[in-house]
Every structure is written in structure tokens, then in C-alpha cells.
GROMACS .gro file of C-alpha atoms in nm:
model
  202
    1UNK     CA    1   2.298   0.929   0.989
    2UNK     CA    2   2.606   0.969   0.980
    3UNK     CA    3   2.815   0.924   1.295
    4UNK     CA    4   2.985   1.299   1.247
    5UNK     CA    5   2.655   1.427   1.277
    6UNK     CA    6   2.518   1.196   1.516
    7UNK     CA    7   2.768   1.326   1.721
    8UNK     CA    8   2.731   1.683   1.646
    9UNK     CA    9   2.387   1.690   1.761
   10UNK     CA   10   2.453   1.571   2.120
   11UNK     CA   11   2.531   1.848   2.400
   12UNK     CA   12   2.841   1.664   2.537
   13UNK     CA   13   2.855   1.878   2.881
   14UNK     CA   14   2.511   1.770   2.895
   15UNK     CA   15   2.615   1.441   2.827
   16UNK     CA   16   2.881   1.429   3.059
   17UNK     CA   17   2.678   1.532   3.330
   18UNK     CA   18   2.455   1.244   3.254
   19UNK     CA   19   2.732   0.997   3.296
   20UNK     CA   20   2.832   1.095   3.594
   21UNK     CA   21   2.534   1.075   3.767
   22UNK     CA   22   2.465   0.750   3.654
   23UNK     CA   23   2.854   0.665   3.758
   24UNK     CA   24   2.745   0.809   4.146
   25UNK     CA   25   2.430   0.657   4.190
   26UNK     CA   26   2.593   0.322   4.088
   27UNK     CA   27   2.923   0.362   4.320
   28UNK     CA   28   2.678   0.469   4.610
   29UNK     CA   29   2.495   0.131   4.569
   30UNK     CA   30   2.753  -0.060   4.586
   31UNK     CA   31   2.967   0.139   4.813
   32UNK     CA   32   3.280   0.241   4.545
   33UNK     CA   33   3.440   0.502   4.387
   34UNK     CA   34   3.232   0.658   4.106
   35UNK     CA   35   3.552   0.621   3.914
   36UNK     CA   36   3.512   0.259   3.889
   37UNK     CA   37   3.174   0.289   3.686
   38UNK     CA   38   3.245   0.610   3.446
   39UNK     CA   39   3.303   0.380   3.156
   40UNK     CA   40   2.954   0.193   3.191
   41UNK     CA   41   2.783   0.519   3.260
   42UNK     CA   42   2.923   0.668   2.963
   43UNK     CA   43   2.782   0.429   2.744
   44UNK     CA   44   2.488   0.402   2.921
   45UNK     CA   45   2.458   0.830   2.863
   46UNK     CA   46   2.588   0.793   2.524
   47UNK     CA   47   2.308   0.511   2.390
   48UNK     CA   48   2.058   0.752   2.601
   49UNK     CA   49   2.209   1.077   2.421
   50UNK     CA   50   2.132   0.921   2.054
   51UNK     CA   51   1.868   1.072   1.844
   52UNK     CA   52   1.598   0.784   1.792
   53UNK     CA   53   1.609   0.629   1.478
   54UNK     CA   54   1.350   0.734   1.250
   55UNK     CA   55   1.020   0.492   1.189
   56UNK     CA   56   1.016   0.294   0.876
   57UNK     CA   57   0.832   0.454   0.596
   58UNK     CA   58   0.561   0.213   0.472
   59UNK     CA   59   0.622   0.092   0.138
   60UNK     CA   60   0.396   0.251  -0.130
   61UNK     CA   61   0.377   0.281  -0.531
   62UNK     CA   62   0.302   0.583  -0.719
   63UNK     CA   63   0.017   0.496  -0.974
   64UNK     CA   64  -0.028   0.801  -1.282
   65UNK     CA   65  -0.378   0.880  -1.303
   66UNK     CA   66  -0.517   0.937  -1.676
   67UNK     CA   67  -0.683   0.781  -1.939
   68UNK     CA   68  -0.462   0.597  -2.208
   69UNK     CA   69  -0.635   0.819  -2.486
   70UNK     CA   70  -0.715   1.168  -2.376
   71UNK     CA   71  -0.978   1.196  -2.660
   72UNK     CA   72  -1.188   0.944  -2.506
   73UNK     CA   73  -1.462   0.892  -2.227
   74UNK     CA   74  -1.317   0.747  -1.891
   75UNK     CA   75  -1.327   0.750  -1.510
   76UNK     CA   76  -1.076   0.603  -1.223
   77UNK     CA   77  -1.179   0.525  -0.905
   78UNK     CA   78  -0.920   0.482  -0.596
   79UNK     CA   79  -1.037   0.244  -0.359
   80UNK     CA   80  -0.828   0.214  -0.048
   81UNK     CA   81  -0.741  -0.112   0.125
   82UNK     CA   82  -0.988   0.009   0.445
   83UNK     CA   83  -1.290   0.027   0.249
   84UNK     CA   84  -1.492  -0.195   0.208
   85UNK     CA   85  -1.632  -0.328  -0.141
   86UNK     CA   86  -2.005  -0.398  -0.232
   87UNK     CA   87  -2.128  -0.718  -0.353
   88UNK     CA   88  -2.040  -0.768  -0.647
   89UNK     CA   89  -2.346  -0.854  -0.759
   90UNK     CA   90  -2.514  -0.492  -0.683
   91UNK     CA   91  -2.252  -0.356  -0.898
   92UNK     CA   92  -2.354  -0.200  -1.210
   93UNK     CA   93  -2.177   0.095  -1.297
   94UNK     CA   94  -1.842   0.302  -1.158
   95UNK     CA   95  -2.135   0.495  -0.927
   96UNK     CA   96  -2.170   0.184  -0.722
   97UNK     CA   97  -1.787   0.208  -0.585
   98UNK     CA   98  -1.681   0.302  -0.300
   99UNK     CA   99  -1.365   0.554  -0.320
  100UNK     CA  100  -1.346   0.880  -0.498
  101UNK     CA  101  -1.314   0.939  -0.842
  102UNK     CA  102  -0.949   1.033  -0.961
  103UNK     CA  103  -0.865   1.345  -1.151
  104UNK     CA  104  -0.787   1.383  -1.492
  105UNK     CA  105  -0.384   1.370  -1.446
  106UNK     CA  106  -0.193   1.337  -1.096
  107UNK     CA  107  -0.035   1.089  -0.958
  108UNK     CA  108  -0.180   0.880  -0.656
  109UNK     CA  109   0.049   0.646  -0.360
  110UNK     CA  110  -0.095   0.324  -0.307
  111UNK     CA  111  -0.010   0.177   0.018
  112UNK     CA  112  -0.107  -0.217   0.118
  113UNK     CA  113  -0.359  -0.316  -0.096
  114UNK     CA  114  -0.489   0.012  -0.229
  115UNK     CA  115  -0.624   0.012  -0.586
  116UNK     CA  116  -0.737   0.233  -0.874
  117UNK     CA  117  -1.008   0.068  -1.099
  118UNK     CA  118  -1.070   0.208  -1.424
  119UNK     CA  119  -1.311   0.239  -1.733
  120UNK     CA  120  -1.222   0.381  -2.033
  121UNK     CA  121  -1.419   0.407  -2.410
  122UNK     CA  122  -1.241   0.206  -2.687
  123UNK     CA  123  -1.323   0.493  -2.935
  124UNK     CA  124  -1.361   0.858  -2.902
  125UNK     CA  125  -1.645   0.871  -3.138
  126UNK     CA  126  -1.781   0.527  -3.236
  127UNK     CA  127  -1.941   0.317  -2.998
  128UNK     CA  128  -1.668   0.038  -2.994
  129UNK     CA  129  -1.791  -0.032  -2.596
  130UNK     CA  130  -1.548   0.000  -2.339
  131UNK     CA  131  -1.208  -0.140  -2.134
  132UNK     CA  132  -1.191  -0.215  -1.776
  133UNK     CA  133  -0.862  -0.204  -1.543
  134UNK     CA  134  -0.797  -0.344  -1.209
  135UNK     CA  135  -0.465  -0.164  -1.126
  136UNK     CA  136  -0.363  -0.276  -0.780
  137UNK     CA  137  -0.068  -0.279  -0.552
  138UNK     CA  138   0.128  -0.604  -0.518
  139UNK     CA  139   0.358  -0.608  -0.167
  140UNK     CA  140   0.559  -0.873  -0.240
  141UNK     CA  141   0.681  -0.666  -0.547
  142UNK     CA  142   0.578  -0.295  -0.441
  143UNK     CA  143   0.489  -0.311  -0.832
  144UNK     CA  144   0.156  -0.214  -0.948
  145UNK     CA  145   0.019  -0.505  -1.151
  146UNK     CA  146  -0.313  -0.389  -1.429
  147UNK     CA  147  -0.545  -0.675  -1.425
  148UNK     CA  148  -0.869  -0.700  -1.717
  149UNK     CA  149  -1.154  -0.921  -1.614
  150UNK     CA  150  -1.157  -1.253  -1.799
  151UNK     CA  151  -1.324  -1.551  -1.720
  152UNK     CA  152  -1.024  -1.767  -1.682
  153UNK     CA  153  -0.960  -1.554  -1.388
  154UNK     CA  154  -1.347  -1.575  -1.261
  155UNK     CA  155  -1.268  -1.915  -1.287
  156UNK     CA  156  -0.980  -1.916  -1.063
  157UNK     CA  157  -1.150  -1.742  -0.829
  158UNK     CA  158  -1.432  -2.017  -0.768
  159UNK     CA  159  -1.184  -2.251  -0.801
  160UNK     CA  160  -0.998  -2.111  -0.474
  161UNK     CA  161  -1.303  -2.068  -0.292
  162UNK     CA  162  -1.414  -2.394  -0.336
  163UNK     CA  163  -1.066  -2.529  -0.241
  164UNK     CA  164  -1.116  -2.322   0.092
  165UNK     CA  165  -0.803  -2.154  -0.015
  166UNK     CA  166  -0.943  -1.826   0.039
  167UNK     CA  167  -1.255  -1.727   0.289
  168UNK     CA  168  -1.536  -1.607   0.048
  169UNK     CA  169  -1.887  -1.735   0.025
  170UNK     CA  170  -1.996  -1.811  -0.312
  171UNK     CA  171  -2.247  -1.564  -0.362
  172UNK     CA  172  -1.919  -1.304  -0.436
  173UNK     CA  173  -1.937  -1.499  -0.777
  174UNK     CA  174  -2.253  -1.402  -0.864
  175UNK     CA  175  -2.265  -1.021  -1.082
  176UNK     CA  176  -2.227  -0.923  -1.421
  177UNK     CA  177  -2.030  -0.701  -1.620
  178UNK     CA  178  -1.645  -0.634  -1.632
  179UNK     CA  179  -1.693  -0.379  -1.341
  180UNK     CA  180  -1.863  -0.647  -1.124
  181UNK     CA  181  -1.578  -0.883  -1.211
  182UNK     CA  182  -1.315  -0.591  -1.106
  183UNK     CA  183  -1.478  -0.580  -0.766
  184UNK     CA  184  -1.440  -0.985  -0.746
  185UNK     CA  185  -1.113  -1.015  -0.829
  186UNK     CA  186  -1.022  -0.714  -0.521
  187UNK     CA  187  -1.231  -0.910  -0.298
  188UNK     CA  188  -1.065  -1.220  -0.402
  189UNK     CA  189  -0.688  -1.014  -0.356
  190UNK     CA  190  -0.797  -0.886  -0.042
  191UNK     CA  191  -0.921  -1.255   0.098
  192UNK     CA  192  -0.551  -1.388  -0.005
  193UNK     CA  193  -0.572  -1.487  -0.352
  194UNK     CA  194  -0.246  -1.428  -0.491
  195UNK     CA  195  -0.152  -1.122  -0.728
  196UNK     CA  196   0.054  -1.300  -0.948
  197UNK     CA  197  -0.121  -1.621  -0.963
  198UNK     CA  198  -0.393  -1.446  -1.099
  199UNK     CA  199  -0.197  -1.205  -1.315
  200UNK     CA  200  -0.103  -1.537  -1.465
  201UNK     CA  201  -0.480  -1.652  -1.538
  202UNK     CA  202  -0.516  -1.474  -1.901
   0.00000   0.00000   0.00000
């Protein structure tokens, strides 16, 4: 906010009344003239009259919803940081995930460690399997980082658990399938495993 705008929004007559009230109160307490305290009183009145600063806006990153190939089947689940995660061993499909399905298009604002889990069929007519991505906002950079489930990333999570770097039970390593693996990665990130380190493990 500019100084001109801030000054224009202050009621000057009310400010002067407040300053003289403060000065007289200080003068009575010190048995002195109010004029001797008007300078200090005016500064205090100005400080009290200035608009309060706007609260900081929580940083977020914009995720663009939608499939890579609109001809293929697919889904997206938006999982907020506050949502508890299921045990990876119990996850066998997208229906076992928390959160809501994202629409076919649009955007979603991701805060904190909010994430989007995405699955998409590899071909719109032939059965060539599915590909899965975990998109998570990295608070260190405010970028959205895509992570695919790999054996190397599972090995990194296992190593971090055994070394005591992250506080997760070894049972989180149980569970087969890429969707369970995405949940495992998100659990490790929430437990403190750096996203950049996980992304570097191909």
C-alpha cells in the first residue's frame, strides 16, 4: 500500500483528537503541559490509525487437471495434506484412496503437501496397461513435482525407514501395485523425506 493511499484512508480530525487526548493524559500524569507530549502522542496516534497489514497469503501451486490423452480412460484424486492415508497394503484401486475425484478439466490449488494421484490408460483402444503419477507440491520450491512409482524409490523409502530418517513403520513397505506405491511415496514425503531426493531416485 502506498503512503498516499494509507494517508487518504485515515480520518485526520479523529487522529488529532486521539493525539491530544493522549497528550493531555500524559501531561496530567507528569503534571506538565500537554504541548510537551504532543509529539509523542501524535506518533502513537499515527501508529494506531494506520491500517493493519494484510495477512500473508499461504503459498500454493496451481495444478491443471486433465488426462495426457483425452481419448484414454483415466482418473485423478485430489488428496489434501490433512487427509489420513490408507495403509498401502489395503490399496488395490483408485476407490481405496481418500479425497475426491477431480473433474476432467480445470485447475486445483495445492497447498502444503497437497497431492494429486493420477492414473491413465496407455492406449485408447488396445490394452497396453496403465501409467500412474503422484503430483505433489514441494514447499521448498512451490513447484509441483511429478513422481512415478519405481523400485528405486521404494528402496530409498526402505533405506530411510531402516536408518531412522523418517518415522514410518516397516509395514508401509507392504502392498503391491503402482497405486499402493504412490500412497507409500506420499506417506514418506509427509514423514519428512525430501521430495527432491525422492525425485532423484529413478
